[in-house]
Coordinates of C-alpha atoms and ligand atoms in Angstrom, one line a residue:
Chain A
M6 CA -5.3 6.2 -31.3
G7 CA -7.2 8.6 -28.6
K8 CA -6.7 10.5 -25.7
L9 CA -8.8 8.5 -23.8
Y10 CA -7.2 5.5 -24.2
D11 CA -3.7 7.1 -23.7
K12 CA -4.9 8.1 -20.4
L13 CA -5.6 4.5 -20.1
M14 CA -2.8 3.1 -21.3
E15 CA -1.1 5.2 -18.7
D16 CA -2.8 3.0 -15.8
Y17 CA -0.3 0.2 -14.9
R18 CA -3.4 -2.1 -14.6
L19 CA -3.8 -2.0 -18.6
K20 CA 0.4 -2.0 -19.1
E21 CA -0.1 -5.3 -17.3
G22 CA -3.2 -6.1 -18.2
L23 CA -3.5 -5.8 -21.5
N24 CA -1.4 -7.9 -24.4
A25 CA -3.0 -8.6 -27.9
C26 CA -6.3 -10.3 -27.6
I27 CA -7.2 -13.0 -29.9
N28 CA -10.8 -12.9 -28.9
C29 CA -11.2 -16.5 -28.0
G30 CA -13.5 -15.5 -25.2
T31 CA -12.2 -18.4 -22.6
C32 CA -12.5 -15.3 -19.9
T33 CA -16.1 -15.1 -20.9
A34 CA -16.1 -18.4 -20.7
I35 CA -14.4 -18.8 -16.7
C36 CA -16.3 -15.2 -15.6
P37 CA -18.6 -15.2 -13.0
A38 CA -19.7 -11.7 -13.7
A39 CA -20.9 -13.4 -17.3
E40 CA -22.7 -16.0 -16.4
F41 CA -25.2 -13.9 -14.0
Y42 CA -25.1 -10.2 -15.9
K43 CA -25.3 -8.6 -19.8
Y44 CA -21.3 -8.9 -19.2
D45 CA -18.6 -9.7 -21.7
P46 CA -15.0 -9.3 -20.5
R47 CA -13.9 -10.7 -24.0
R48 CA -15.7 -8.0 -25.8
I49 CA -14.6 -5.0 -23.5
V50 CA -11.1 -6.1 -24.3
D51 CA -11.8 -6.1 -28.2
M52 CA -13.4 -2.6 -27.4
V53 CA -10.1 -1.6 -25.4
Q54 CA -8.1 -2.6 -28.2
S55 CA -9.5 -1.2 -30.8
G56 CA -8.1 2.0 -29.5
D57 CA -10.8 4.0 -30.5
D58 CA -11.6 7.4 -27.7
S59 CA -15.6 7.0 -28.3
V60 CA -15.7 3.3 -28.2
I61 CA -14.0 3.8 -25.1
E62 CA -16.1 6.8 -23.4
E63 CA -19.4 4.5 -24.9
L64 CA -17.7 2.0 -22.6
L65 CA -16.6 4.3 -19.2
K66 CA -20.1 5.5 -19.4
S67 CA -21.7 2.1 -19.3
E68 CA -23.4 -0.2 -17.2
T69 CA -21.2 -3.3 -18.6
I70 CA -18.0 -2.2 -16.8
W71 CA -19.5 -2.0 -13.2
Y72 CA -20.4 -5.9 -13.6
C73 CA -17.1 -7.7 -12.5
G74 CA -16.2 -8.6 -9.6
E75 CA -12.8 -8.5 -9.5
C76 CA -12.4 -11.7 -8.9
M77 CA -9.4 -12.7 -11.7
S78 CA -10.9 -16.2 -12.5
C79 CA -9.7 -14.9 -16.1
V80 CA -6.1 -13.9 -15.2
T81 CA -5.2 -17.9 -14.7
R82 CA -7.3 -18.9 -17.9
C83 CA -6.2 -16.4 -20.8
P84 CA -3.8 -17.7 -23.1
R85 CA -2.2 -14.5 -24.1
K86 CA -1.7 -13.3 -20.4
N87 CA -4.4 -10.4 -20.8
A88 CA -6.0 -9.8 -17.5
A89 CA -9.1 -9.0 -18.0
G90 CA -10.0 -7.9 -14.7
L91 CA -7.2 -5.4 -14.3
I92 CA -8.5 -3.4 -17.6
I93 CA -12.4 -3.4 -15.8
M94 CA -10.3 -1.5 -12.8
A95 CA -8.5 0.8 -15.4
L96 CA -11.7 1.3 -16.6
R97 CA -13.6 2.3 -13.4
N98 CA -10.8 4.3 -12.9
L99 CA -10.9 6.3 -15.9
S100 CA -14.9 6.0 -15.6
I101 CA -14.5 8.5 -12.6
E102 CA -11.5 10.8 -12.9
T103 CA -13.6 11.5 -16.3
G104 CA -17.1 12.0 -14.0
L105 CA -18.7 9.6 -16.5
F106 CA -19.0 7.0 -13.6
M107 CA -22.2 9.3 -12.7
E108 CA -24.2 8.4 -16.1
S109 CA -24.8 4.8 -14.9
E110 CA -26.7 3.7 -12.3
K111 CA -24.1 0.9 -11.3
G112 CA -21.5 4.0 -11.7
R113 CA -23.4 6.1 -9.4
Q114 CA -23.1 3.5 -6.6
M115 CA -19.9 4.3 -5.8
Y116 CA -21.0 7.1 -3.5
I117 CA -21.9 4.6 -1.3
L118 CA -18.7 2.5 -1.2
A119 CA -16.5 5.6 -1.6
K120 CA -18.7 7.4 1.7
D121 CA -18.8 3.7 3.5
L122 CA -15.7 1.8 3.5
N123 CA -12.8 4.6 3.4
H124 CA -15.1 6.1 7.0
N125 CA -13.7 2.4 8.1
V126 CA -10.3 3.0 7.0
L127 CA -9.6 6.9 8.1
N128 CA -11.8 6.5 11.1
Y129 CA -10.9 2.6 12.5
G130 CA -8.0 1.5 10.1
Y131 CA -10.3 -0.8 8.8
C132 CA -12.0 -1.5 5.4
V133 CA -14.4 -3.5 7.7
Y134 CA -15.4 -2.6 11.0
P135 CA -18.3 -4.7 13.1
R136 CA -19.6 -2.4 14.3
N137 CA -20.7 -0.6 11.1
F138 CA -22.2 -3.8 9.8
P139 CA -25.5 -3.6 11.0
Y140 CA -27.8 -6.6 10.7
E141 CA -31.0 -4.2 9.4
G142 CA -28.9 -3.8 6.4
H143 CA -27.2 -7.0 6.4
P144 CA -30.1 -9.3 7.2
E145 CA -27.9 -12.9 5.0
A146 CA -25.7 -12.3 7.8
G147 CA -28.7 -14.3 9.7
P148 CA -30.5 -14.4 13.1
V149 CA -26.5 -15.8 14.3
W150 CA -24.9 -11.9 13.4
E151 CA -28.6 -10.5 14.7
W152 CA -27.7 -11.8 17.9
E153 CA -23.8 -11.4 18.0
H154 CA -24.0 -7.8 16.7
A155 CA -25.8 -7.1 19.6
H156 CA -23.8 -7.9 21.8
L157 CA -20.4 -7.4 20.0
D158 CA -18.2 -6.5 23.3
D159 CA -19.1 -10.0 24.8
V160 CA -18.8 -12.0 21.8
F161 CA -15.4 -10.7 21.0
E162 CA -14.1 -10.7 24.5
R163 CA -15.1 -14.6 24.8
L164 CA -13.6 -15.5 21.4
G165 CA -10.3 -13.4 23.1
A166 CA -10.5 -10.7 20.8
N167 CA -9.8 -6.8 21.2
L168 CA -12.5 -4.9 20.1
D169 CA -11.1 -1.1 20.6
G170 CA -8.6 -1.9 22.8
D171 CA -4.8 -1.4 23.1
G172 CA -2.0 -2.8 22.6
P173 CA -2.5 -5.8 19.5
G174 CA -5.5 -8.2 19.2
A175 CA -8.3 -8.8 16.4
M176 CA -9.9 -5.3 15.8
R177 CA -8.1 -3.5 18.1
K178 CA -7.9 0.0 18.5
I179 CA -5.2 1.3 15.5
P180 CA -3.4 4.2 17.2
A181 CA -4.3 7.6 16.3
E182 CA -0.9 8.9 15.2
N183 CA -1.3 5.7 12.6
L184 CA -4.7 6.8 11.3
E185 CA -3.1 10.2 10.6
Q186 CA -0.6 8.7 8.6
L187 CA -3.5 6.9 6.3
K188 CA -4.7 10.1 6.4
R189 CA -1.7 11.6 5.0
I190 CA -1.2 9.0 2.6
Y191 CA -4.7 9.4 1.1
D192 CA -3.6 13.5 0.5
I193 CA -0.5 12.8 -1.7
T194 CA -2.0 10.1 -3.7
G195 CA -4.8 11.6 -5.0
A196 CA -7.1 8.8 -3.0
T197 CA -8.8 12.3 -0.4
E198 CA -9.5 13.9 -4.0
R199 CA -11.2 10.8 -5.2
L200 CA -13.2 10.8 -2.6
E201 CA -14.3 14.7 -2.9
K202 CA -15.4 14.2 -6.2
I203 CA -17.2 10.9 -6.2
K204 CA -18.9 13.0 -2.8
Q205 CA -19.7 16.8 -4.9
A206 CA -20.5 14.1 -8.0
G207 CA -23.2 12.4 -5.8
L208 CA -24.5 15.2 -3.7
K209 CA -25.3 17.4 -7.4
K210 CA -26.9 14.1 -8.5
A211 CA -29.2 14.2 -5.4
A212 CA -29.9 17.7 -5.3
E213 CA -31.4 17.0 -8.8
L214 CA -33.5 14.3 -7.9
G215 CA -34.8 16.3 -4.6
L216 CA -33.2 14.2 -2.3
T217 CA -31.8 14.3 1.0
E218 CA -28.4 13.3 0.6
E219 CA -29.6 10.2 3.0
E220 CA -32.6 9.8 0.8
Y221 CA -30.5 8.9 -2.4
I222 CA -28.1 6.5 -0.3
Q223 CA -30.8 4.9 0.0
K224 CA -31.9 4.6 -3.1
L225 CA -28.3 4.0 -4.4
Y226 CA -28.7 1.1 -1.6
T227 CA -31.8 -0.6 -2.7
E228 CA -33.2 0.1 -5.7
G229 CA -32.0 -2.0 -9.1
T230 CA -33.7 -2.1 -12.8
K231 CA -33.2 -5.8 -13.5
M232 CA -31.8 -4.9 -17.0
H233 CA -29.0 -5.8 -15.6
L234 CA -29.3 -9.3 -15.4
N235 CA -29.1 -12.0 -18.2
H236 CA -32.3 -13.9 -18.1
C237 CA -34.4 -10.2 -17.9
Chain B
M7 CA -7.8 -36.1 -13.0
I8 CA -6.2 -38.6 -12.0
Y9 CA -4.3 -38.5 -9.0
E10 CA -0.9 -38.5 -10.3
G11 CA -1.5 -36.0 -12.7
K12 CA -1.9 -33.5 -9.8
Q13 CA 0.6 -34.8 -8.2
K14 CA 2.9 -33.7 -11.1
I15 CA 1.3 -30.2 -11.3
W16 CA 1.7 -29.2 -8.1
S17 CA 4.9 -30.6 -8.2
E18 CA 5.8 -27.9 -10.0
Y19 CA 4.2 -25.8 -8.0
Q20 CA 6.6 -25.6 -4.6
K21 CA 6.8 -22.6 -2.7
E22 CA 9.4 -22.0 -0.4
I23 CA 8.0 -21.4 3.2
P24 CA 10.1 -20.5 5.9
D25 CA 9.5 -22.2 8.9
D26 CA 10.0 -19.2 11.7
H27 CA 9.8 -15.7 12.4
Y28 CA 7.0 -14.2 10.9
F29 CA 5.2 -10.6 10.8
Y30 CA 1.5 -11.4 11.3
V31 CA -0.5 -8.8 10.0
R32 CA -4.2 -9.7 10.4
S33 CA -7.0 -9.3 7.6
C34 CA -10.5 -7.5 8.2
I35 CA -12.6 -9.6 7.6
R36 CA -11.0 -12.0 9.8
Q37 CA -11.0 -9.8 12.4
S38 CA -15.0 -9.4 12.0
F39 CA -16.4 -12.5 11.6
F40 CA -14.1 -15.0 12.7
P41 CA -11.4 -13.1 15.3
A42 CA -11.3 -17.0 17.2
S43 CA -9.5 -18.0 14.0
E44 CA -6.4 -16.0 14.2
R45 CA -6.1 -16.2 17.7
T46 CA -6.2 -19.9 17.0
L47 CA -3.2 -19.4 14.3
L48 CA -1.3 -17.8 16.7
D49 CA -1.6 -19.4 19.7
I50 CA -0.5 -22.6 18.0
A51 CA 2.0 -21.0 16.1
R52 CA 3.3 -19.6 19.4
N53 CA 2.7 -22.0 22.2
K54 CA 2.4 -25.4 20.6
L55 CA 5.3 -25.1 18.2
G56 CA 7.0 -22.5 19.8
K57 CA 7.8 -20.5 16.7
D58 CA 7.7 -16.2 17.1
I59 CA 4.9 -14.8 15.1
F60 CA 5.1 -11.4 15.8
E61 CA 2.1 -8.7 16.3
T62 CA 2.0 -4.7 16.2
E63 CA -0.6 -2.5 17.0
H64 CA 0.6 -0.3 14.5
H65 CA -0.2 -2.3 11.4
T66 CA -3.7 -1.5 9.0
T67 CA -6.2 -2.9 6.9
C68 CA -3.8 -3.4 3.4
G69 CA -6.9 -1.0 2.0
G70 CA -7.7 -3.9 -0.3
I71 CA -11.5 -4.2 -0.5
A72 CA -11.3 -0.2 -0.6
Y73 CA -9.5 -0.7 -3.7
H74 CA -11.0 -3.3 -5.5
S75 CA -14.1 -1.4 -5.1
D76 CA -12.4 1.1 -7.0
T77 CA -12.7 3.6 -4.6
I78 CA -9.0 4.8 -4.0
P79 CA -6.2 4.7 -6.6
Q80 CA -4.0 2.1 -7.3
E81 CA -1.3 4.6 -5.8
T82 CA -3.2 4.9 -3.0
V83 CA -3.1 1.2 -2.0
M84 CA 0.6 0.5 -3.2
T85 CA 1.7 3.4 -0.1
I86 CA -0.4 1.4 2.2
I87 CA 1.0 -1.5 1.6
A88 CA 4.9 -0.1 1.2
R89 CA 4.1 1.5 5.3
Q90 CA 3.1 -2.3 5.8
F91 CA 5.9 -3.5 4.9
A92 CA 8.3 -1.1 6.4
L93 CA 6.8 -1.8 9.8
M94 CA 8.3 -5.3 9.5
A95 CA 11.7 -4.2 8.5
K96 CA 11.5 -1.7 11.2
N97 CA 10.7 -4.6 13.8
G98 CA 13.2 -6.9 12.6
Y99 CA 11.3 -9.1 10.5
E100 CA 12.0 -10.0 6.7
N101 CA 9.1 -12.7 6.3
Y102 CA 5.9 -11.5 6.0
V103 CA 2.6 -13.8 6.7
C104 CA -0.6 -12.1 5.9
S105 CA -3.9 -13.9 7.2
C106 CA -6.3 -12.1 4.1
I107 CA -6.6 -13.4 0.6
T108 CA -7.3 -10.2 -1.0
S109 CA -4.2 -8.7 0.4
F110 CA -2.0 -11.5 0.0
G111 CA -3.0 -11.6 -4.4
L112 CA -2.7 -7.5 -3.8
Y113 CA 1.1 -7.8 -2.1
C114 CA 1.9 -10.1 -5.3
E115 CA 0.2 -7.9 -7.3
T116 CA 2.3 -4.6 -6.0
L117 CA 5.9 -6.5 -5.7
E118 CA 5.5 -7.8 -9.2
T119 CA 4.4 -4.1 -10.3
W120 CA 7.4 -2.6 -8.8
R121 CA 9.6 -5.4 -10.3
E122 CA 8.6 -4.2 -13.9
F123 CA 8.4 -0.3 -13.3
P124 CA 10.9 0.7 -10.4
A125 CA 10.5 4.2 -11.4
L126 CA 7.1 3.5 -9.8
Q127 CA 8.7 1.7 -6.7
E128 CA 10.4 5.0 -6.1
K129 CA 8.0 7.0 -6.4
I130 CA 5.9 4.6 -3.9
A131 CA 9.1 4.7 -1.3
D132 CA 9.0 8.6 -1.6
N133 CA 5.5 8.8 -1.0
L134 CA 6.1 6.6 2.1
W135 CA 9.0 8.7 3.4
K136 CA 7.0 12.2 2.8
S137 CA 3.4 10.9 4.7
C138 CA 5.1 8.4 7.4
K139 CA 8.8 9.1 7.8
L140 CA 9.2 5.3 7.3
E141 CA 12.4 3.3 4.8
F142 CA 10.6 1.7 2.4
A143 CA 11.5 -2.1 2.4
K144 CA 10.3 -5.5 1.4
P145 CA 10.0 -8.9 2.8
K146 CA 12.3 -11.8 1.8
F147 CA 9.7 -14.1 1.9
L148 CA 6.2 -13.1 1.6
V149 CA 3.0 -16.2 2.5
H150 CA -0.5 -16.4 3.3
A151 CA -0.7 -17.6 6.9
S152 CA -2.7 -20.9 5.4
D153 CA 0.9 -21.6 4.0
L154 CA 2.0 -21.5 7.4
V155 CA -0.7 -23.8 8.5
F156 CA 0.0 -26.1 5.3
K157 CA 3.9 -26.3 6.3
Y158 CA 3.0 -27.1 10.2
R159 CA 0.6 -29.3 8.6
N160 CA 2.5 -32.6 10.2
Q161 CA 3.3 -31.0 13.5
I162 CA -0.3 -30.6 14.1
A163 CA -1.2 -34.1 12.8
A164 CA 1.5 -35.7 15.2
K165 CA 0.3 -33.2 18.4
G166 CA -3.3 -34.0 16.8
K167 CA -6.4 -35.3 19.4
Y168 CA -8.5 -35.8 16.6
K169 CA -8.7 -37.2 13.1
L170 CA -11.1 -35.6 9.9
V171 CA -12.7 -39.4 10.5
N172 CA -15.7 -40.7 10.7
I173 CA -15.5 -42.0 14.1
K174 CA -18.5 -44.6 13.8
T175 CA -17.6 -45.8 10.1
G176 CA -13.1 -45.5 9.8
E177 CA -14.4 -44.2 7.2
P178 CA -12.4 -40.3 6.0
L179 CA -14.5 -37.5 6.1
R180 CA -15.5 -36.2 2.8
V181 CA -14.0 -32.4 2.6
V182 CA -15.0 -30.2 -0.1
E183 CA -11.7 -27.4 -0.2
H184 CA -12.6 -23.5 -1.3
I185 CA -9.3 -21.5 -2.0
G186 CA -10.2 -18.1 -1.8
C187 CA -10.0 -16.5 -6.0
H188 CA -6.5 -14.4 -5.2
Y189 CA -4.9 -16.7 -3.4
S190 CA -3.3 -17.7 -6.7
K191 CA -5.1 -17.3 -9.9
M192 CA -3.5 -13.9 -10.6
F193 CA 0.0 -15.5 -10.0
P194 CA -0.3 -19.3 -9.5
S195 CA 3.5 -19.9 -8.8
K196 CA 2.7 -17.4 -5.4
G197 CA 0.4 -20.0 -4.4
V198 CA 1.6 -23.9 -2.8
G199 CA 0.1 -26.4 -6.3
G200 CA -0.7 -23.5 -8.9
A201 CA -4.1 -22.1 -9.8
E202 CA -5.8 -25.0 -10.9
Y203 CA -4.8 -27.4 -8.1
P204 CA -3.8 -26.0 -5.2
Y205 CA -2.5 -28.1 -2.8
V206 CA -2.7 -26.1 0.2
L207 CA -5.9 -27.1 1.3
V208 CA -5.7 -30.8 0.1
G209 CA -2.3 -31.3 1.8
M210 CA -3.8 -30.0 5.5
V211 CA -7.0 -32.4 4.4
E212 CA -4.7 -35.7 3.8
A213 CA -2.2 -34.8 6.7
W214 CA -5.9 -34.8 9.0
G215 CA -7.2 -38.0 8.0
G216 CA -9.9 -36.8 5.2
K217 CA -10.2 -37.3 1.6
I218 CA -11.1 -34.4 -0.4
I219 CA -13.4 -34.5 -3.3
D220 CA -14.0 -32.9 -6.6
Y221 CA -16.9 -31.0 -8.0
P222 CA -17.7 -29.3 -11.1
E223 CA -17.8 -25.9 -9.7
R224 CA -14.6 -26.6 -7.4
R225 CA -12.5 -23.7 -8.5
H226 CA -16.1 -21.1 -9.0
C227 CA -15.9 -17.8 -7.1
C228 CA -17.7 -17.8 -4.2
G229 CA -19.2 -14.8 -5.5
F230 CA -18.0 -11.9 -3.0
G231 CA -17.4 -9.3 -6.0
F232 CA -16.8 -6.9 -3.7
R233 CA -18.8 -4.1 -4.7
Q234 CA -20.6 -7.0 -5.5
Y235 CA -22.0 -8.0 -2.0
L236 CA -21.2 -4.9 -0.3
I237 CA -24.1 -3.5 -2.1
K238 CA -27.6 -4.4 -1.5
S239 CA -29.3 -4.2 -5.2
N240 CA -25.8 -5.9 -6.2
R241 CA -25.9 -8.9 -3.7
S242 CA -28.0 -11.1 -5.7
Y243 CA -24.2 -11.7 -7.5
S244 CA -23.0 -12.7 -4.5
L245 CA -25.8 -15.3 -3.8
S246 CA -26.2 -17.1 -7.1
N247 CA -22.9 -17.3 -7.2
T248 CA -22.6 -19.0 -3.9
H249 CA -25.5 -21.2 -5.2
K250 CA -24.3 -22.5 -8.2
K251 CA -21.2 -24.4 -6.4
F252 CA -23.9 -25.7 -3.5
E253 CA -25.8 -27.1 -6.6
S254 CA -22.7 -28.4 -8.0
M255 CA -21.2 -30.3 -4.8
A256 CA -24.1 -30.9 -3.3
P257 CA -24.2 -34.3 -5.0
F258 CA -21.0 -35.5 -4.5
E259 CA -22.6 -35.3 -0.7
P260 CA -19.9 -33.4 1.4
D261 CA -19.3 -33.7 5.4
M262 CA -17.5 -30.0 5.6
I263 CA -16.2 -27.4 4.0
I264 CA -12.8 -26.1 4.5
T265 CA -11.9 -22.4 3.1
N266 CA -8.8 -20.2 3.1
C267 CA -10.4 -16.8 2.4
P268 CA -11.6 -15.0 4.9
G269 CA -14.6 -14.2 3.4
C270 CA -15.6 -16.9 1.3
P271 CA -16.6 -19.0 4.7
Y272 CA -18.9 -16.4 5.7
F273 CA -20.3 -16.6 2.5
L274 CA -20.8 -20.2 1.9
D275 CA -22.1 -20.7 5.3
R276 CA -25.1 -17.1 5.5
W277 CA -25.9 -17.9 1.7
Q278 CA -27.0 -21.5 2.5
Y279 CA -29.0 -20.1 5.3
V280 CA -30.7 -17.4 2.8
I281 CA -31.2 -20.3 0.0
A282 CA -33.1 -22.3 2.9
E283 CA -35.4 -19.3 4.4
S284 CA -35.9 -18.5 0.5
Q285 CA -36.3 -21.6 -1.4
G286 CA -36.7 -24.5 1.4
K287 CA -33.8 -26.0 0.1
T288 CA -31.0 -27.3 2.1
Y289 CA -27.8 -28.4 1.3
G290 CA -27.0 -31.8 3.9
K291 CA -29.0 -34.3 4.3
D292 CA -32.2 -34.4 6.6
G293 CA -32.5 -30.7 6.8
R294 CA -29.2 -30.0 7.5
G295 CA -26.5 -27.2 5.9
I296 CA -22.9 -28.4 5.1
P297 CA -20.8 -26.7 7.8
V298 CA -18.3 -24.4 6.7
F299 CA -15.2 -23.7 8.5
T300 CA -11.5 -22.2 8.0
Y301 CA -8.4 -23.7 7.9
E302 CA -7.8 -21.9 11.6
E303 CA -10.5 -23.7 13.1
V304 CA -10.3 -26.8 11.3
A305 CA -6.5 -27.1 13.0
G306 CA -7.8 -26.4 16.0
L307 CA -10.4 -29.2 16.1
V308 CA -8.1 -31.1 15.1
M309 CA -5.7 -30.2 18.0
G310 CA -8.7 -30.3 20.5
Y311 CA -9.8 -26.7 20.9
D312 CA -12.7 -26.4 22.6
P313 CA -15.8 -26.1 19.8
W314 CA -16.9 -22.3 21.7
D315 CA -13.0 -21.0 22.0
L316 CA -13.0 -21.6 18.4
G317 CA -16.1 -19.6 18.1
L318 CA -17.9 -22.1 15.5
Q319 CA -21.1 -20.5 18.0
T320 CA -20.8 -17.8 15.4
H321 CA -21.4 -19.6 12.2
Q322 CA -25.2 -19.7 11.0
V323 CA -24.8 -23.4 9.7
P324 CA -25.0 -25.0 13.1
V325 CA -21.4 -28.1 13.4
E326 CA -22.6 -29.9 16.0
P327 CA -23.4 -33.1 12.6
L328 CA -19.4 -32.7 12.1
L329 CA -18.3 -32.3 15.9
D330 CA -20.4 -35.4 16.5
K331 CA -19.2 -37.0 13.2
I332 CA -15.3 -37.0 14.4
G333 CA -16.2 -37.8 18.2
I334 CA -15.3 -34.2 19.7
P335 CA -16.7 -33.6 22.9
Y336 CA -18.7 -30.3 23.0
D337 CA -21.5 -28.7 26.3
P338 CA -24.4 -27.2 24.2
A339 CA -25.4 -25.6 27.5
K340 CA -21.9 -23.3 26.7
K341 CA -22.5 -22.6 23.2
Y342 CA -23.4 -19.1 23.5
L343 CA -22.2 -18.1 26.9
G344 CA -19.9 -15.0 27.3
K345 CA -16.3 -14.7 29.3
D346 CA -16.4 -16.3 32.2
G347 CA -20.2 -17.9 31.7
K348 CA -21.7 -14.7 31.4
D349 CA -25.4 -15.3 29.4
I350 CA -25.7 -12.9 27.2
G351 CA -28.7 -14.3 25.0
K352 CA -28.8 -16.7 22.6
P353 CA -30.1 -16.0 18.3
I354 CA -33.3 -17.4 17.1
Q355 CA -33.0 -20.6 15.9
P356 CA -34.3 -21.0 12.1
S357 CA -36.3 -23.8 11.4
C358 CA -35.7 -24.0 7.6
L359 CA -31.9 -24.7 9.1
K360 CA -31.5 -27.9 11.4
Ligands
SF4_13 S1 -9.2 -15.0 -22.7 FE1 -7.4 -13.1 -23.3 S2 -7.5 -13.9 -25.3 FE2 -8.9 -15.0 -24.3 S3 -11.1 -13.3 -25.5 FE3 -10.6 -12.6 -23.1 S4 -9.3 -11.5 -23.2 FE4 -8.6 -12.3 -25.1
SF4_14 S1 -12.1 -10.6 -12.8 FE1 -13.9 -9.8 -13.5 S2 -13.9 -10.4 -16.0 FE2 -12.5 -11.5 -14.2 S3 -13.8 -13.3 -14.2 FE3 -13.7 -11.9 -12.7 S4 -15.2 -11.1 -12.8 FE4 -14.8 -12.3 -14.5

């Protein structure tokens, strides 16, 4: 068993998510990602349980570990109580730790996710903040959201919410001292360090491509090759 | 599967849901897209049923979407969760109710991991003290807000003004129930009815007069997939999964869909619009969609709340055909008005989806 494998086994999600896999393929049969992506959780679980570092390194660099939707549908059905979804989370974690996430198109998307979601968490106290959910980036939200987003204060007031207001209620302003607590939690639990790592790796890549940060983000957000999909 | 068989499975997954005294924690997605649903739940529980449901402005996100998008370590999310639990204890509560399914799944997973690895729990307690000067605590009872409405379903029915029945034919409405994956797929024993045949929404629909319909992809994910929706170039994953569900349910001609997850009603509603716009295909009758509701909205409708107070105007699939079927009155002229009748314009009505 190699170093990467040992590192992986330190992850509680792997401790909980990997018992002996019997390669039955039930997880793949139920998996919504396997239906559309070139993705096979059975194979990934089997590769991990091989304990072979070169095989694990291949996974950490791959596109395939980024196809899972973390729905955990596989957990219910596995006859050996494995959790392919949790194993994927541990693999993604190690892929980021080792910097190997930058080797795949889907892995590089971490730049946007890390930046946007944690901007919301640390500045507003929410993972999703409606003012930062523009219709332009989300045309699928439909004309009703185009209208709602343009009149967010009025619609939220009409619905009895408390958008950016003091006191309790939906989408209230979370007090500054609580946001500071979240920041301290990020600092002492490794989140701040992780976000910085993802940021620096992305900015370096953008510079290599001769792109500004904004151009790099646009590229990551909109570009995708069809090689990921099953039927292509 | 025969009905008696399901009842046997449900009886094996009984979950203890205290009747009263809860610390309430909101959901980021619910607040962003269905803020009136949370208000309705609190109004029904507090003002109609006289329950004590406490909320503090100091709680935050659980960090679940950032975590399931793999941007923050497990230890981070566990410490944020410990902070939420500590606020519960600090305010004198031991029953914890959350509005979000992602949170609920994460809380279940976290409590289980702490139980298995006490040294990790100690580390998190230490993190919590260092970062927030709060004492570590765990809830005695952890429930999802849909568990609570399930618990109150018969009281809601008794006080109800309407039933999920077609007023013209007298037939029960045909209802599709969609359960958020993280409600019980990881820990079947933590959800009412388990993972294969969850009873939480079925129980509500039956108590309120409707009929649940079964269909092949009933347990299939709505397709949120965190990173698979949040990044535009991955979004076909999300659409394809919703499409699969609709293709599977359409032959069974549902009148409506009820959901218990904050994100699912958004996806099941909006992707119907995208499918209509891009493929010209609609899943209801005569170019209409299938209206999608949160369980709080359905409870509100049963209890006679004004549909526009429930926020049903913010859905993309029009809800009026369903209101007409039940016989719920509404004023079309008031649909898009702001507070006190303020004119705030109207959304464009897409011709592809009536
Ligand atoms: S369902 Fe479980 S035992 Fe079967 S292949 Fe998947 S992980 Fe292995
Ligand atoms: S958690 Fe991932 S591997 Fe498991 S069923 Fe969902 S998408 Fe597939």
